mmCIF file of C-alpha atoms and ligand atoms in Angstrom:
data_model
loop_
_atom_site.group_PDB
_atom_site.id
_atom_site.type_symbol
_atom_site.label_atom_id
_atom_site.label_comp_id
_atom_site.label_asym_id
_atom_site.label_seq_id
_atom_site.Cartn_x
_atom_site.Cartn_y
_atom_site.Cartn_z
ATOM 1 C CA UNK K 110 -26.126 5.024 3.318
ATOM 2 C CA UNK K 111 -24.587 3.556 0.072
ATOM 3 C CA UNK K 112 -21.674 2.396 -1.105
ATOM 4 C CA UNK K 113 -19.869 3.529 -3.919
ATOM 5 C CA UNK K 114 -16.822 0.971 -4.675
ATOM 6 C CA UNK K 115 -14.495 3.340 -6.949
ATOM 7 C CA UNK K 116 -12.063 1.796 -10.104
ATOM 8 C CA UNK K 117 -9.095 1.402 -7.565
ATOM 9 C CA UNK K 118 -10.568 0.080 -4.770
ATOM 10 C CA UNK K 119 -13.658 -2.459 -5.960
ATOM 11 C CA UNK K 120 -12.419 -5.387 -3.418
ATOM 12 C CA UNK K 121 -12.355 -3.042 -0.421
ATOM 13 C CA UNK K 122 -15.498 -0.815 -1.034
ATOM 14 C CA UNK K 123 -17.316 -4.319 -2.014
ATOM 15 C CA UNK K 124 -16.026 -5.642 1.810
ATOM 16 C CA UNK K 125 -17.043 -2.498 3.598
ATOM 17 C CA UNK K 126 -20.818 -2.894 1.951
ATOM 18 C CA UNK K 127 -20.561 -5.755 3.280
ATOM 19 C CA UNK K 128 -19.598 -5.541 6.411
ATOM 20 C CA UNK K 129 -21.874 -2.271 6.635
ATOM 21 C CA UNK K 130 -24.823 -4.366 5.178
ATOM 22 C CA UNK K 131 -25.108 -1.525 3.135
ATOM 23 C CA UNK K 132 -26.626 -1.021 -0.431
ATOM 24 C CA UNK K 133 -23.956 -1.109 -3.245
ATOM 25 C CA UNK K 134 -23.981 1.056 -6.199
ATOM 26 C CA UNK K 135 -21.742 -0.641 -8.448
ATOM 27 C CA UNK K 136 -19.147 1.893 -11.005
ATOM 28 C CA UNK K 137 -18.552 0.966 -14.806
ATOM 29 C CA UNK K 138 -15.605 3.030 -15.572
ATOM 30 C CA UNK K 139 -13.229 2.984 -19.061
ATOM 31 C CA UNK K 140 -10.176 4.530 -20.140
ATOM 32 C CA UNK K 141 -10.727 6.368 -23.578
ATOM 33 C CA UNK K 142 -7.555 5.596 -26.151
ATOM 34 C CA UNK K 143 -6.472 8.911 -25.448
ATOM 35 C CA UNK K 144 -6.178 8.573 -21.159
ATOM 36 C CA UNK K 145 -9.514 10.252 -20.048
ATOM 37 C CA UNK K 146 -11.235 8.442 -17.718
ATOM 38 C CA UNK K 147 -15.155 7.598 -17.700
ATOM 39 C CA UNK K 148 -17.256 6.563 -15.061
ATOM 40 C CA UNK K 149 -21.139 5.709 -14.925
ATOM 41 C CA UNK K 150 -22.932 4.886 -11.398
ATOM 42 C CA UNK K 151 -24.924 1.571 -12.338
ATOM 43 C CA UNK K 152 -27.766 2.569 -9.932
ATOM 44 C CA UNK K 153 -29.556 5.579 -8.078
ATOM 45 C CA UNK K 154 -28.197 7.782 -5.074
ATOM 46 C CA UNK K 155 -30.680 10.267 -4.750
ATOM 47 C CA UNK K 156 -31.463 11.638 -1.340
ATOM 48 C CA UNK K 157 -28.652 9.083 0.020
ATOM 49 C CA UNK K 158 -25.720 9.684 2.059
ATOM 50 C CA UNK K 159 -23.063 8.274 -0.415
ATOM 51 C CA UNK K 160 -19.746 6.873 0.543
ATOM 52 C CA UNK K 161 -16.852 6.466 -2.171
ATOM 53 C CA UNK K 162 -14.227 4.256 -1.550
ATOM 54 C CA UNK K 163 -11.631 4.992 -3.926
ATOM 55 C CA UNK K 164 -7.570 5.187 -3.127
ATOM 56 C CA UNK K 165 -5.634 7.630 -4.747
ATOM 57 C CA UNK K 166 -2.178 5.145 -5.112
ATOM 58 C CA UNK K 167 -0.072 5.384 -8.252
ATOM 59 C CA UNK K 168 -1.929 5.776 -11.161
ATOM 60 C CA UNK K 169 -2.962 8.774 -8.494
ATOM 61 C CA UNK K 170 -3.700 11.449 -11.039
ATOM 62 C CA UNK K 171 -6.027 9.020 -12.815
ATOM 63 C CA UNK K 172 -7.563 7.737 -9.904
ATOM 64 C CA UNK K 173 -8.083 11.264 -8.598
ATOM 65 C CA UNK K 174 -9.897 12.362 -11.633
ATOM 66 C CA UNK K 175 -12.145 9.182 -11.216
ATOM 67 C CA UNK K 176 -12.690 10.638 -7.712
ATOM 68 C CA UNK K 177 -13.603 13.973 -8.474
ATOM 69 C CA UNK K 178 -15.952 12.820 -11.338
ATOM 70 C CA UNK K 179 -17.645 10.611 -8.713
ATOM 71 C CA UNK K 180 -18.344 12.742 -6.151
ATOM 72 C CA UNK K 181 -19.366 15.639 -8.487
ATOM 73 C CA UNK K 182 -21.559 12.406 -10.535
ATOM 74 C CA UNK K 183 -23.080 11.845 -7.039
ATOM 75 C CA UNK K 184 -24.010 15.217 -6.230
ATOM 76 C CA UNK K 185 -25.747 15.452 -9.644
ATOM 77 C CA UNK K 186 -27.387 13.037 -9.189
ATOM 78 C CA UNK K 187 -29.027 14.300 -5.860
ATOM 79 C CA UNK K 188 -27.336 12.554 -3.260
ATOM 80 C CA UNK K 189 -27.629 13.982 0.140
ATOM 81 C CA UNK K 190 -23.799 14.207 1.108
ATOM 82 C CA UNK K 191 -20.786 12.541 -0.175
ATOM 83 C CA UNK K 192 -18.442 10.722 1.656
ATOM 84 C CA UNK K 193 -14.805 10.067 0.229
ATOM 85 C CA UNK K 194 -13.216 7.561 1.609
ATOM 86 C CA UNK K 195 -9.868 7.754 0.888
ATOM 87 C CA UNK K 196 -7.228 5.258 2.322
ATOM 88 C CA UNK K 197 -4.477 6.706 0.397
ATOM 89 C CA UNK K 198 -4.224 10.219 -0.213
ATOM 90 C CA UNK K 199 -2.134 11.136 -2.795
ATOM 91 C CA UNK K 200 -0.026 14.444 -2.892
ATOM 92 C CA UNK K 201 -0.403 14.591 1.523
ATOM 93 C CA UNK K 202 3.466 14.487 1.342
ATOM 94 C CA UNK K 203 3.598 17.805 -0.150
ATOM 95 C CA UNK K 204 1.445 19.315 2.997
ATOM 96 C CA UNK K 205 3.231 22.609 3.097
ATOM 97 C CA UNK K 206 5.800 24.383 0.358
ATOM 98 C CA UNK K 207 9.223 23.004 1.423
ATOM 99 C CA UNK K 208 10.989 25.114 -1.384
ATOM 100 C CA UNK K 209 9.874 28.584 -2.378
ATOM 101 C CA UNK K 210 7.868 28.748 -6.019
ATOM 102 C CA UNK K 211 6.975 24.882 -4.925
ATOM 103 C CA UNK K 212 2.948 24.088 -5.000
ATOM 104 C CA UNK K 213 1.265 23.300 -1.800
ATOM 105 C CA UNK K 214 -0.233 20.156 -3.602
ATOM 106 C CA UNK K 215 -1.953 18.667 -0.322
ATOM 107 C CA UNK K 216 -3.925 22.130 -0.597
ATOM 108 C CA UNK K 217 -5.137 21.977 -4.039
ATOM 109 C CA UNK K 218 -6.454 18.268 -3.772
ATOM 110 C CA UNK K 219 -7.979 19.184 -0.574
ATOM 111 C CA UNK K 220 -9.921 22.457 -2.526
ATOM 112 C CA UNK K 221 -10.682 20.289 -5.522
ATOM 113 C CA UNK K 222 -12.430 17.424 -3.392
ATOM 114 C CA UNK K 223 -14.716 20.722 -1.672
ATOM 115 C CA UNK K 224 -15.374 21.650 -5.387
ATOM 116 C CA UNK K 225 -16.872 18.536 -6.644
ATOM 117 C CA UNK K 226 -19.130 18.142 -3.525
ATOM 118 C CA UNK K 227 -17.025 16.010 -1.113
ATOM 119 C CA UNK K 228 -18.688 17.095 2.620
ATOM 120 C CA UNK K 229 -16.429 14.551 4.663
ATOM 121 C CA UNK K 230 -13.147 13.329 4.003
ATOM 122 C CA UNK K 231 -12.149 9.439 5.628
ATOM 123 C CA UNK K 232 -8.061 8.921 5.366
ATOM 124 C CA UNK K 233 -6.279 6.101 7.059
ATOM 125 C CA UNK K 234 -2.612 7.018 8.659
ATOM 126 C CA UNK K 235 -2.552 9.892 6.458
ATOM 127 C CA UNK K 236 1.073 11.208 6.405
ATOM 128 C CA UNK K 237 0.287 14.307 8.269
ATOM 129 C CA UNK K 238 -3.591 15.103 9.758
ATOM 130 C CA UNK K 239 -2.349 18.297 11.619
ATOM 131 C CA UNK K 240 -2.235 19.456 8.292
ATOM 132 C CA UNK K 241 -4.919 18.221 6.819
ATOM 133 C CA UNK K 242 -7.175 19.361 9.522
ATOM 134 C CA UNK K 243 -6.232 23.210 9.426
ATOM 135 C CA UNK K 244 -7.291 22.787 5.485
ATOM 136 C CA UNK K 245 -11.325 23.106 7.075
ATOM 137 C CA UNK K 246 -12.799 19.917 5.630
ATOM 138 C CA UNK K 247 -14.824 17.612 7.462
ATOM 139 C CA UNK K 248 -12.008 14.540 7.571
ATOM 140 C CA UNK K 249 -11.185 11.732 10.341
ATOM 141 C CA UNK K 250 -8.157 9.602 10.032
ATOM 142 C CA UNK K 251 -8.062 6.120 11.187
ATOM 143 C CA UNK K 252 -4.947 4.280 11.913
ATOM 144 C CA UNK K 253 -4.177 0.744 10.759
ATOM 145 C CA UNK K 254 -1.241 -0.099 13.066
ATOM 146 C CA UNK K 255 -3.347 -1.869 15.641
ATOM 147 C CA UNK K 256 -4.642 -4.368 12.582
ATOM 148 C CA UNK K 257 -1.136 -4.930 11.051
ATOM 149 C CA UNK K 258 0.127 -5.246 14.932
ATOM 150 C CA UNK K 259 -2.569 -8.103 15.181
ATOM 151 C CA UNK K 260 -1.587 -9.341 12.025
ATOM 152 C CA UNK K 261 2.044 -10.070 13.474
ATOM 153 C CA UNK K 262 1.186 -11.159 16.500
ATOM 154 C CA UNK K 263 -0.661 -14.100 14.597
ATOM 155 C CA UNK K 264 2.754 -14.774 12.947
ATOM 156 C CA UNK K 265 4.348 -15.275 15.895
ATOM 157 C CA UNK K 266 5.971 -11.803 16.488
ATOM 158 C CA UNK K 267 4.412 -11.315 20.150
ATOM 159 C CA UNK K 268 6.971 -9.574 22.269
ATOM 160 C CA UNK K 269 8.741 -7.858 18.995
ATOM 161 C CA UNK K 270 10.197 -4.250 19.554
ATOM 162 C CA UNK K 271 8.026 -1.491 17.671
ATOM 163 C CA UNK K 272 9.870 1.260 16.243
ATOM 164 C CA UNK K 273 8.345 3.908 13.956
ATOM 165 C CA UNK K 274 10.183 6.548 11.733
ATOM 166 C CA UNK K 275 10.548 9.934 12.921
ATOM 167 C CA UNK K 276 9.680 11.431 16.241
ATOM 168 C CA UNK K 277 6.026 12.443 14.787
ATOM 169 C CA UNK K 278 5.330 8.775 13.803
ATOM 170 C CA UNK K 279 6.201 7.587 17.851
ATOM 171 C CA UNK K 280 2.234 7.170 18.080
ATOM 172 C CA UNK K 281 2.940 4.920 15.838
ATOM 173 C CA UNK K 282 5.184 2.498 17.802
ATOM 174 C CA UNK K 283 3.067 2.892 20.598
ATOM 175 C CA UNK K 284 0.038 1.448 19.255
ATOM 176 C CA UNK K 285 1.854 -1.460 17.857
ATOM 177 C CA UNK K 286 3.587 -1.949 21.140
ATOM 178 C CA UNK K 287 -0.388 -1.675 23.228
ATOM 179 C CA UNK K 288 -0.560 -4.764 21.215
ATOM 180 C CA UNK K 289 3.020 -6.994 20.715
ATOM 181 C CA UNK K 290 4.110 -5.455 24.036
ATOM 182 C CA UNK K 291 7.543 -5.801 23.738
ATOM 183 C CA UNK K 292 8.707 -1.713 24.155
ATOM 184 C CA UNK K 293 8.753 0.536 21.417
ATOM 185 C CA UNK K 294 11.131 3.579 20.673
ATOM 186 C CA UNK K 295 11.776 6.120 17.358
ATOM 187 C CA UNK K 296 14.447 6.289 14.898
ATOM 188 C CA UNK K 297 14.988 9.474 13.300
ATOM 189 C CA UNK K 298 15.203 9.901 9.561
ATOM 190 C CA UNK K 299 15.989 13.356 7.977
ATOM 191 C CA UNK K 300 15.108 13.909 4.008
ATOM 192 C CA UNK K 301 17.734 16.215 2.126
ATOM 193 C CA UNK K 302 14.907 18.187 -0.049
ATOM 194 C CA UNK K 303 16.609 18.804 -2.747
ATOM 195 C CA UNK K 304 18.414 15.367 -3.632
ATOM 196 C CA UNK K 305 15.879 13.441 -1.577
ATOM 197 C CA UNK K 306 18.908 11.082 -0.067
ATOM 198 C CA UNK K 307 17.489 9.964 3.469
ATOM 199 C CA UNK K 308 19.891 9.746 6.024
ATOM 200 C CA UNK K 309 19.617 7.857 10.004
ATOM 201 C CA UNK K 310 20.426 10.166 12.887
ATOM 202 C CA UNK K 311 22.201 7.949 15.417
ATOM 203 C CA UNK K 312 20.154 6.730 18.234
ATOM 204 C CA UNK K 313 20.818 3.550 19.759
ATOM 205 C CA UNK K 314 17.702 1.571 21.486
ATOM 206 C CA UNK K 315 17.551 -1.497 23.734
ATOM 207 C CA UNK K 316 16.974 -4.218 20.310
ATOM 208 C CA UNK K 317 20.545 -6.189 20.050
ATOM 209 C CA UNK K 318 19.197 -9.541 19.900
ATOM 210 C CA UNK K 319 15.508 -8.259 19.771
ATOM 211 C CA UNK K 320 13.200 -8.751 17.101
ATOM 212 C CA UNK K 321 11.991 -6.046 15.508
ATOM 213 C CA UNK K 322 9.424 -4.578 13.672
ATOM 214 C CA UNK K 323 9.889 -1.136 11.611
ATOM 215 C CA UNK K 324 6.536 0.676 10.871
ATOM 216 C CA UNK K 325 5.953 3.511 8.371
ATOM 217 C CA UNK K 326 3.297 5.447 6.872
ATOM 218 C CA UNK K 327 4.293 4.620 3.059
ATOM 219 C CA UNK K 328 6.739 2.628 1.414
ATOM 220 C CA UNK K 329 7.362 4.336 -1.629
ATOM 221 C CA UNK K 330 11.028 3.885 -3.064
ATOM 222 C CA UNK K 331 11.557 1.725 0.024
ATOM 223 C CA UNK K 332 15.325 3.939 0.699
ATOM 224 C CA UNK K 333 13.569 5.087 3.777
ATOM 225 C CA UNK K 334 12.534 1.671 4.951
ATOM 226 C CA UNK K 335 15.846 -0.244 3.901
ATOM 227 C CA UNK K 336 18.269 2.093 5.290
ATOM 228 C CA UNK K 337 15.878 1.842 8.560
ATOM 229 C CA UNK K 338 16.170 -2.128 8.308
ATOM 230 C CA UNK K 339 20.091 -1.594 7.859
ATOM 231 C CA UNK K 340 20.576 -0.119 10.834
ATOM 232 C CA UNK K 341 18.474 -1.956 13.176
ATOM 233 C CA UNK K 342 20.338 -5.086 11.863
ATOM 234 C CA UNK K 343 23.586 -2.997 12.722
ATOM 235 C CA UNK K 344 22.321 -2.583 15.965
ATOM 236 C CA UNK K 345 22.075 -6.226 16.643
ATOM 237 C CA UNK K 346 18.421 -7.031 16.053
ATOM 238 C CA UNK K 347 17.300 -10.676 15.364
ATOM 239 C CA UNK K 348 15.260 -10.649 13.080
ATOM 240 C CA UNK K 349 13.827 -7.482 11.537
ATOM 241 C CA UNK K 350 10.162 -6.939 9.330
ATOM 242 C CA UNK K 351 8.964 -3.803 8.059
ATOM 243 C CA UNK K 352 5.113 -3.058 8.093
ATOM 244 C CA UNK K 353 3.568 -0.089 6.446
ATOM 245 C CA UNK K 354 0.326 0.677 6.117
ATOM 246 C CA UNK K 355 0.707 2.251 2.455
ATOM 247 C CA UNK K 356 2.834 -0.111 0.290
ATOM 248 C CA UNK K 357 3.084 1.821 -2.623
ATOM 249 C CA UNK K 358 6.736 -0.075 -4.035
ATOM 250 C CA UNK K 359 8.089 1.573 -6.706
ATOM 251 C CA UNK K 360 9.874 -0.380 -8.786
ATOM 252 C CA UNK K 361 12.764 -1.992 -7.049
ATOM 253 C CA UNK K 362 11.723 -0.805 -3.222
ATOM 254 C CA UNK K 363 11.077 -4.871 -2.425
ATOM 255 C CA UNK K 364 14.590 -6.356 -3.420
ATOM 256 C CA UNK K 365 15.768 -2.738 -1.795
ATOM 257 C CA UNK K 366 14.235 -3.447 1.829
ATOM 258 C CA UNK K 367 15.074 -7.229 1.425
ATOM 259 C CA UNK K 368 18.430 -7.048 0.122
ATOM 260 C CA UNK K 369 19.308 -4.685 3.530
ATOM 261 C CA UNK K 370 18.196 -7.496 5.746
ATOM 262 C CA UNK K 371 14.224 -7.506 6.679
ATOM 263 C CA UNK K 372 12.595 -10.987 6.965
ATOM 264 C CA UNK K 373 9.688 -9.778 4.958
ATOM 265 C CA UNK K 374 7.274 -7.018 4.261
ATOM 266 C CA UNK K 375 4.019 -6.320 4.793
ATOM 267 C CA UNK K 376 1.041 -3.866 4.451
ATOM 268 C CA UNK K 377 -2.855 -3.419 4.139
ATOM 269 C CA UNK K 378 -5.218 -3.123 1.404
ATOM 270 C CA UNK K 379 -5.116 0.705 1.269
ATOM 271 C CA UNK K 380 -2.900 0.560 -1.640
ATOM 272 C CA UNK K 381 -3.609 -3.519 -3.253
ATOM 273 C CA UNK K 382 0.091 -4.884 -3.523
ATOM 274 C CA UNK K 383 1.248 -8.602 -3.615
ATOM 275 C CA UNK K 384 2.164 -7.613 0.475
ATOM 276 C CA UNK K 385 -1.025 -6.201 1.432
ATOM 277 C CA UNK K 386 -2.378 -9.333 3.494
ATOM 278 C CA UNK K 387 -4.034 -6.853 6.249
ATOM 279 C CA UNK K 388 -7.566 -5.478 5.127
ATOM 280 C CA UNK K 389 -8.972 -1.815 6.834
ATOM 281 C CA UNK K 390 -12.384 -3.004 5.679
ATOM 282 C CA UNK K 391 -13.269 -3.330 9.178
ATOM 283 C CA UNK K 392 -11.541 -0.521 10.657
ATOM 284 C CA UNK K 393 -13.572 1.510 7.629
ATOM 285 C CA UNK K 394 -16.816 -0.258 8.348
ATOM 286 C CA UNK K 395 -16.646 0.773 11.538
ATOM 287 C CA UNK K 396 -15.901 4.616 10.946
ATOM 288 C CA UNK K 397 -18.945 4.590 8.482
ATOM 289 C CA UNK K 398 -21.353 2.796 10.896
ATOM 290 C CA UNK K 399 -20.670 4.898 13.135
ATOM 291 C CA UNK K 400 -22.148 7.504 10.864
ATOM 292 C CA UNK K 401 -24.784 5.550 9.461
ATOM 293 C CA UNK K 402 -25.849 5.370 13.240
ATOM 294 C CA UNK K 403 -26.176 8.957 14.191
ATOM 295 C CA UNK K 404 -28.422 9.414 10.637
ATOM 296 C CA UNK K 405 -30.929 6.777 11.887
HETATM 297 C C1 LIG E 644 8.063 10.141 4.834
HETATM 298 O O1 LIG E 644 7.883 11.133 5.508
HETATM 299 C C2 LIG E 644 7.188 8.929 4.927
HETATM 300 O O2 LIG E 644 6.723 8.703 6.223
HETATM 301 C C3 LIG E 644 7.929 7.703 4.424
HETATM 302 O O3 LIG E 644 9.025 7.449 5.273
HETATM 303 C C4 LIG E 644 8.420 7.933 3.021
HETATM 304 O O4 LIG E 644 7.372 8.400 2.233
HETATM 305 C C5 LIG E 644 8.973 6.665 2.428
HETATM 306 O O5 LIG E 644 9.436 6.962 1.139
HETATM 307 P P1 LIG E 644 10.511 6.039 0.438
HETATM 308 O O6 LIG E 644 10.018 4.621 0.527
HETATM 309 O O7 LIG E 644 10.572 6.537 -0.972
HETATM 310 O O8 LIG E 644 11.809 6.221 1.144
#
């Protein structure tokens, strides 16, 4: 198997080689002055089972191109199968058309990936497998929470009430809890589609002088995550730290999740952020070797 460390994830696809001991084939990739993006493999793939690691965060459209024109690169050049390993997956909110006339986006990026050669898909905490796994590709999704769990249990957080967003995302909370063991429960947020104003149906749970730790998918605007903070400080939590596995953070979304009260933020290298202190490089590693194996 090789390794294909894409533009927007070099760091993580370098660690998984590593941690794979696999064979690195490193990407030279430009912008021209008019915003097409270029990409050359700097070594061979043929006959190999190739594995891209390449997010698909914010620039996503960009980053997606540089996927396609990967896989569909390493398919011309003869590799075996392709691999994309994608720990974000841009457009997987849009997983089904909310609004009539509105594009089922998750769709089209799931055809496109087929088009350009992509056999297997690798996602971690994508925002909704169910989904993903009716569209017919190959795909597994692995889930970060147990690594940002550990993460705050070395900080101290051992015994620290998990609660996830939504009923959906109560796997979530459970996970964290196998690990910090101090209960876990849901809070459930509804989205108005059309002004996209998030609102907090009331639910009280056993935190008033608890601390607490809010887990989410993504962090994108952070509205979601602060008005999730606000209310868990309403409800008498301690102190109260929201973990995501996908910190995208618009502009603003860190002063908006601080200002309502967390004691910090933090998330994994999926999507590289100044908060993303938790690496998946094992987690993908593992998911890979795992593959490697059954081809030896
Ligand atoms: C929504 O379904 C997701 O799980 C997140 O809660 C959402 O994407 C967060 O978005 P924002 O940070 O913009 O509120």
């Amino acid at each position: 198997m090789i390794v294909v460390p894409g533009p927007a994830s070099t760091e993580l696809g370098r660690r998984v080689a590593t941690l794979l001991g696999a064979r690195m084939v490193p990407v030279s990739f430009k912008r021209f002055p008019d915003g097409e993006s270029y990409v050359r493999f700097m070594g061979e793939v043929e006959g190999e089972v190739v594995a891209i690691v390449q997010t698909t965060s914010p620039p996503q459209n960009e980053r997606l191109i540089q996927l396609l024109l990967m896989a569909d690169n390493a398919k011309d050049m003869g590799a075996k199968s392709v691999i994309a390993v994608v720990p974000y997956l841009a457009y997987a909110r849009q997983d089904r058309r909310f609004l009539p006339g509105e594009a089922f986006s998750l769709k089209t990026v799931v055809r496109l990936l087929q088009c350009c050669g992509v056999d297997e898909l690798i996602t971690v905490n994508v925002h909704n497998p169910t989904v993903l796994r009716s569209l017919q590709i190959p795909f597994r999704d692995l889930s970060a929470i147990g690594v940002l769990a550990q993460h705050l249990m070395n900080k101290g957080l051992q015994g620290a009430f998990s609660i996830s967003l939504g009923k959906k995302g109560l796997e979530m909370a459970r996970e964290a809890h196998n690990i910090l063991r101090g209960g876990y429960g849901y809070i459930q947020t509804r989205r108005d589609r059309v002004t996209g104003e998030v609102s907090i149906e009331e639910k009280p749970l056993p935190i008033h002088g608890r601390d607490v730790i809010i887990f989410d998918d993504i962090i994108s605007s952070g509205g979601t995550m602060a008005k999730a903070v606000r209310w868990a400080k309403d409800q008498g939590a301690r102190r109260v730290y929201a973990a995501c596995v996908h910190p995208l953070l618009a502009p603003g979304a860190m002063e908006r999740i601080l200002e309502s009260g967390a004691e910090g933020v933090v998330g994994t290298d999926c999507v590289p952020s100044p908060v993303s202190r938790v690496s998946v490089a094992p987690l993908i590693a593992e998911a890979l070797g795992e593959r490697k194996g059954r081809l030896e």
